[in-house]
CSV table of C-alpha atoms in Angstrom, one decimal:
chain,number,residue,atom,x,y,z
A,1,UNK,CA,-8.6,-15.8,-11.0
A,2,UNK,CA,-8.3,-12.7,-9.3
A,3,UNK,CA,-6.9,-12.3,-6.1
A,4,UNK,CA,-8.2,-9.7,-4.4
A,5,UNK,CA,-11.4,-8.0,-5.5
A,6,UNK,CA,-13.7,-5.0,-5.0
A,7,UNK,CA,-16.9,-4.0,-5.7
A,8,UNK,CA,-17.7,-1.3,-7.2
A,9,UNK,CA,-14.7,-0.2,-8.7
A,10,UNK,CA,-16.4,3.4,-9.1
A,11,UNK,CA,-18.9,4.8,-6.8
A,12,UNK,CA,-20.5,8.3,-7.0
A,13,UNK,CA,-22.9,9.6,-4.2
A,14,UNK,CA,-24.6,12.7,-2.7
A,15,UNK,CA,-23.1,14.0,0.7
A,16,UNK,CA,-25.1,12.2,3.4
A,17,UNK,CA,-25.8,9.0,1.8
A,18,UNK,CA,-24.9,5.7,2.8
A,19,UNK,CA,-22.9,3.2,1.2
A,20,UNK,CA,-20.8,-0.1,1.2
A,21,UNK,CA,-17.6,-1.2,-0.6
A,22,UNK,CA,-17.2,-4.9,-0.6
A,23,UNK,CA,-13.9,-6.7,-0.4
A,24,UNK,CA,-13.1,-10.6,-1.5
A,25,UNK,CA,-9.8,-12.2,-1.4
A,26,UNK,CA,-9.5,-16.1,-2.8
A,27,UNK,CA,-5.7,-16.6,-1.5
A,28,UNK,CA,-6.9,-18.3,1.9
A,29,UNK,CA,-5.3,-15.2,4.1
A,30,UNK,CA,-6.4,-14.9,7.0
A,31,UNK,CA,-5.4,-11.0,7.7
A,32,UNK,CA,-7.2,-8.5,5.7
A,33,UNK,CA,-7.1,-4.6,5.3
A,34,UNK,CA,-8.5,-1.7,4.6
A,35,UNK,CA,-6.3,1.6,2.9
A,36,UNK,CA,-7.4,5.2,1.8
A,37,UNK,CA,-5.7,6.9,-0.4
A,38,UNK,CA,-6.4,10.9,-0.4
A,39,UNK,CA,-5.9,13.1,-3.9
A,40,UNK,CA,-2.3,13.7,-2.9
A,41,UNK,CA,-2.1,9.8,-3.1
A,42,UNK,CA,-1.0,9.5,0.6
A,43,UNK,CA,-2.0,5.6,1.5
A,44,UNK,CA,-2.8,5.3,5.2
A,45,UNK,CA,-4.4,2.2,6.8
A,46,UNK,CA,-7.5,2.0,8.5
A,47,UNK,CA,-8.4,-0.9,9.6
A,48,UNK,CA,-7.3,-4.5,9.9
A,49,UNK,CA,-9.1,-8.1,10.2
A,50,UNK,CA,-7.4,-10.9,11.2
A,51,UNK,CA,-10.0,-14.4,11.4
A,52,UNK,CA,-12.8,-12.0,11.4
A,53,UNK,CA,-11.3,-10.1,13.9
A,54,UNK,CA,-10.2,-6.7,14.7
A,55,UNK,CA,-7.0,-5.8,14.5
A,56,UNK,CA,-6.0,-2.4,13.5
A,57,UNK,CA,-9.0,0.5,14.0
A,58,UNK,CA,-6.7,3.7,13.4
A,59,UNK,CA,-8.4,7.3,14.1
A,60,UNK,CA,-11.2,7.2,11.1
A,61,UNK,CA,-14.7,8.7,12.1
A,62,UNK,CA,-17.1,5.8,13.3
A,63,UNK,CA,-19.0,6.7,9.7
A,64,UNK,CA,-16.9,4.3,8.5
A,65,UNK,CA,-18.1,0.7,10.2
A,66,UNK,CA,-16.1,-2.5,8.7
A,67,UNK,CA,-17.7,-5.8,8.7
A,68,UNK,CA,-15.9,-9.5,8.1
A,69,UNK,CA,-18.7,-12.3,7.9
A,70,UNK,CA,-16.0,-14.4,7.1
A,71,UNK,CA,-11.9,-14.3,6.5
A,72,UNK,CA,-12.4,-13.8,3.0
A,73,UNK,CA,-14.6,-10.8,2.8
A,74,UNK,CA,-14.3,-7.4,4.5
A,75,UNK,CA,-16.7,-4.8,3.9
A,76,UNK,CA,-16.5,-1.2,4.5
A,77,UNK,CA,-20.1,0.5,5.0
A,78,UNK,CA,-19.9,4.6,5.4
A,79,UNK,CA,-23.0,6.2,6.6
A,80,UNK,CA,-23.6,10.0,6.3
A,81,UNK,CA,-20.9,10.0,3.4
A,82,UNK,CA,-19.2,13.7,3.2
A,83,UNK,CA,-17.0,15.6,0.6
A,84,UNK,CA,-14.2,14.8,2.4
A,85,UNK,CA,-14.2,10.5,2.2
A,86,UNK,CA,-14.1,11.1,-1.4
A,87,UNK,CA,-10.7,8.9,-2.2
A,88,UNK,CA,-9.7,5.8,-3.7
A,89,UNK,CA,-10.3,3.3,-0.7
A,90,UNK,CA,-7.5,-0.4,-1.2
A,91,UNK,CA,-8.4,-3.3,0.6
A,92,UNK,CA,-5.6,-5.8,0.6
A,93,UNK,CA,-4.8,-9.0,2.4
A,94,UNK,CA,-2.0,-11.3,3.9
A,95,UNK,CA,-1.3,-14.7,5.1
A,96,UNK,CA,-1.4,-14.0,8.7
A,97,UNK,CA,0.3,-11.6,11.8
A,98,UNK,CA,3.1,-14.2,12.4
A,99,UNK,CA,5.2,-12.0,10.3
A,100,UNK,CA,4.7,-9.1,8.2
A,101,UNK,CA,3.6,-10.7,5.2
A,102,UNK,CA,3.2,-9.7,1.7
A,103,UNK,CA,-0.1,-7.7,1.2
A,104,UNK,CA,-1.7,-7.9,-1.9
A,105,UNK,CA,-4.3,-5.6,-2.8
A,106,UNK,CA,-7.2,-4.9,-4.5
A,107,UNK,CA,-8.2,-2.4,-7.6
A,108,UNK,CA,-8.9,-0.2,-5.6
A,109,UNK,CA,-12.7,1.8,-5.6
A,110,UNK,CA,-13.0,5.5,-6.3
A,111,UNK,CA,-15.5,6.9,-3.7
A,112,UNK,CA,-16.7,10.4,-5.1
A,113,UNK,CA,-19.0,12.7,-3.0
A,114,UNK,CA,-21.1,15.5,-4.6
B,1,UNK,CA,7.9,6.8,15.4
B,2,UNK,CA,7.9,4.9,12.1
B,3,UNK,CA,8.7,7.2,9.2
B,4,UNK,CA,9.4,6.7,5.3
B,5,UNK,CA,10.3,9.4,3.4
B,6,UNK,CA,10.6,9.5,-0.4
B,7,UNK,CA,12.0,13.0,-1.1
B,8,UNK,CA,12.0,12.6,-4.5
B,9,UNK,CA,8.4,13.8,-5.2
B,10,UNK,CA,8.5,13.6,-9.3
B,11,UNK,CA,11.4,12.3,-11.7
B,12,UNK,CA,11.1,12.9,-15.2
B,13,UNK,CA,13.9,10.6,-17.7
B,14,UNK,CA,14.1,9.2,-21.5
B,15,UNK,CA,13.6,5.8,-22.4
B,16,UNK,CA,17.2,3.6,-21.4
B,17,UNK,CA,18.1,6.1,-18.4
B,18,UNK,CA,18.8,4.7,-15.5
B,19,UNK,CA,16.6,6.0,-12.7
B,20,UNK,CA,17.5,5.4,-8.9
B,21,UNK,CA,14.4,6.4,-6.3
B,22,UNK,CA,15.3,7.3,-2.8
B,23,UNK,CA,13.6,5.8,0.5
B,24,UNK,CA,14.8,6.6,4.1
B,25,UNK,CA,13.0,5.4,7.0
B,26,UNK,CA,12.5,5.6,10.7
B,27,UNK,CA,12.3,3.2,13.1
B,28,UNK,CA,13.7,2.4,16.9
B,29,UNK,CA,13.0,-1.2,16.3
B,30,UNK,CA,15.4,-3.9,15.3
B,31,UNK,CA,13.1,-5.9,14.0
B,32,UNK,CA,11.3,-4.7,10.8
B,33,UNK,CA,10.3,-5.2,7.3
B,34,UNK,CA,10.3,-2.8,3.9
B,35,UNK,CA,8.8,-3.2,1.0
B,36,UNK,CA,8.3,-1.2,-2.3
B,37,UNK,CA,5.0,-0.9,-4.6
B,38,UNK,CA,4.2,0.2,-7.9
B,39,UNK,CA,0.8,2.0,-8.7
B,40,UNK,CA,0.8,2.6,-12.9
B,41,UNK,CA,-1.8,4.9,-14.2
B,42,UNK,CA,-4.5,2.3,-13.9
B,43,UNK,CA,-4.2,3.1,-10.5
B,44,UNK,CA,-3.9,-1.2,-9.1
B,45,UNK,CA,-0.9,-1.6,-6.3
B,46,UNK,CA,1.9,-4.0,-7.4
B,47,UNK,CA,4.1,-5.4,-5.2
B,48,UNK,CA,7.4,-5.0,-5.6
B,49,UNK,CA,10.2,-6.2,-2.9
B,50,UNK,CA,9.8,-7.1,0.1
B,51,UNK,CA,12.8,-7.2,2.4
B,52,UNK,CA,13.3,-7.8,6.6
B,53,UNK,CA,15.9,-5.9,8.7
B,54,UNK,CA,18.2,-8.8,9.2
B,55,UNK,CA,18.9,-9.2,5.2
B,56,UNK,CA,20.8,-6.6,3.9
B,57,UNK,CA,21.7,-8.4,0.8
B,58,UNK,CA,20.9,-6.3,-2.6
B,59,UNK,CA,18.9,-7.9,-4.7
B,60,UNK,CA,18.0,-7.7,-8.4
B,61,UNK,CA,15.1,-8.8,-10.5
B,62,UNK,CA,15.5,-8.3,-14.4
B,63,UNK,CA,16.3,-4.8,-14.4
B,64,UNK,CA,14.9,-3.6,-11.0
B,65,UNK,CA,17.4,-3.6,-8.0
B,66,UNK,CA,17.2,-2.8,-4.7
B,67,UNK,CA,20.0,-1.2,-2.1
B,68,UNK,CA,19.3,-2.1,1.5
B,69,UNK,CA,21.7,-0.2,3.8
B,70,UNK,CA,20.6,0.0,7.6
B,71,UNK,CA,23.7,2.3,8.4
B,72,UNK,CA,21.7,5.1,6.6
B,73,UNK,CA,18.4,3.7,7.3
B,74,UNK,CA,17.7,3.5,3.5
B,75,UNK,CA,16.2,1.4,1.0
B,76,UNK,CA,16.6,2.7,-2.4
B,77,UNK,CA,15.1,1.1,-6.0
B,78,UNK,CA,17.2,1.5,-9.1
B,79,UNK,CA,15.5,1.0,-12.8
B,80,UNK,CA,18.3,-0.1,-15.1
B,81,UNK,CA,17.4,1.1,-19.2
B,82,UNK,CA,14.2,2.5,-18.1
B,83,UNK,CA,11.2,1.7,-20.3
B,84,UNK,CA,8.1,4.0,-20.8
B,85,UNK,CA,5.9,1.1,-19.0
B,86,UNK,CA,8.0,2.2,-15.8
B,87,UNK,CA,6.2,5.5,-15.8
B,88,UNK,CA,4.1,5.0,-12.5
B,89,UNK,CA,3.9,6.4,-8.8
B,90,UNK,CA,6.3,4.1,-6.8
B,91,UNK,CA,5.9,3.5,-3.2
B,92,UNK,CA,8.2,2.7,0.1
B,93,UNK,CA,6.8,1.7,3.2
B,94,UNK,CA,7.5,0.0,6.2
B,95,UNK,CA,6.0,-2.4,8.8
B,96,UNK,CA,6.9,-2.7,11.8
B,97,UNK,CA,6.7,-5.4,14.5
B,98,UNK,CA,3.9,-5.2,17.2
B,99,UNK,CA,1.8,-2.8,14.7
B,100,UNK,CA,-0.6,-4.7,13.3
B,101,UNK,CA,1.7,-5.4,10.5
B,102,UNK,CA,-0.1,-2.0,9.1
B,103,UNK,CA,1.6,-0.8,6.0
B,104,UNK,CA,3.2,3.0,7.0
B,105,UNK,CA,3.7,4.7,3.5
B,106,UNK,CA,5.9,7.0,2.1
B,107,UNK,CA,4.3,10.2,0.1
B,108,UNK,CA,5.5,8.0,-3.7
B,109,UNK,CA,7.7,9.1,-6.2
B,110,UNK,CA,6.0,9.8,-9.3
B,111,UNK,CA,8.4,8.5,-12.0
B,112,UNK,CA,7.6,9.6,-15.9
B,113,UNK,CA,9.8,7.8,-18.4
B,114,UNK,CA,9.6,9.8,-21.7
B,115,UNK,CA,10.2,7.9,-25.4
């Protein structure tokens, strides 16, 4: 039943490593998105996927690399991870870029860097 | 630019206060939508509101209400009889058109409803 989910919901990693955060939404949106939000719990956007493609690729270092095989999933690989992407990273996702839809959004999955 | 601010940063009340959080934005377009979000301790985003430019009516859901007023560019959420299950970080933002349809967030006001 749930909307929009991601896995893993917790992810702890050494600096340099790489890793993925995976993103599934079962509302039939076709707009998807991906949100960090820093220990001050500022919420900024980073990129957006609309029918696979995209949209919205604000000023994040090209560690991070976002991938839709299809309009329900959007991934977000980092490679060479450093103590600074440690955040809770939000994907969400809306019916389309019509209007400015409703975004619903996922758990949410807490990226820590040692 | 597109702004939101929340000035209020943290608001502390007891249970059955009422408890009105503050949202101003920024925008030079005429066309643009607001919305508000709760995040609880358990950290999920909950939507709230979500409200275009050209519909300035209040509105009210049980005891949440919302204040719309584009002659001071705010947007401001009021908790009637506050429970402690308000206690959360609540969050304005805005959208607007030609952008993506990108969320732009305000900072949150971190409201703590005490028994």
């Amino acid at each position: 039943d749930t909307a929009v989910s991601q896995t893993p919901k917790y992810l702890v990693t050494q600096m340099g490593n790489d890793k993925s955060i995976k993103c599934e939404q079962n509302l039939g949106h076709d707009t998807m998105y991906w949100y960090k939000q820093d220990s001050k719990k500022f919420l900024k956007i980073m990129f957006s996927y609309n029918n696979k493609e995209l949209i919205i690729n604000e000023t994040v270092p090209n560690r991070f690399s976002p991938k839709s095989p299809d309009k329900a999933h959007l991934n977000l690989h980092i490679n060479s991870l450093e103590l600074g992407d440690s955040a809770v990273y939000f994907c969400a996702s809306s019916q389309g870029l019509v209007s400015a839809d409703t975004q619903y959004f996922g758990p949410g999955t807490r990226l820590t860097v040692l | 630019a597109q702004k939101v601010t929340q000035a209020q940063t943290e608001i502390s009340v007891v249970e059955k206060e009422d408890v009105t959080l503050d949202c101003v934005y920024e925008t030079r377009d005429t066309t643009y939508y607001l919305f508000w979000y709760k995040q609880p301790p358990s950290g999920e985003l909950v939507f709230l509101i979500r409200r275009n430019s050209f519909d300035e009516q209040n509105e009210i859901s049980g005891r949440y209400s919302w204040n719309f007023q584009k002659s001071t560019s705010s947007f401001n959420f009021t908790i009637t009889a506050s429970q402690v299950v308000d206690s959360a970080v609540y969050f304005c933002a805005l959208i607007p058109p030609n952008s993506g349809y990108a969320l732009n967030f305000g900072k949150g006001t971190s409201l703590l409803v005490t028994p």
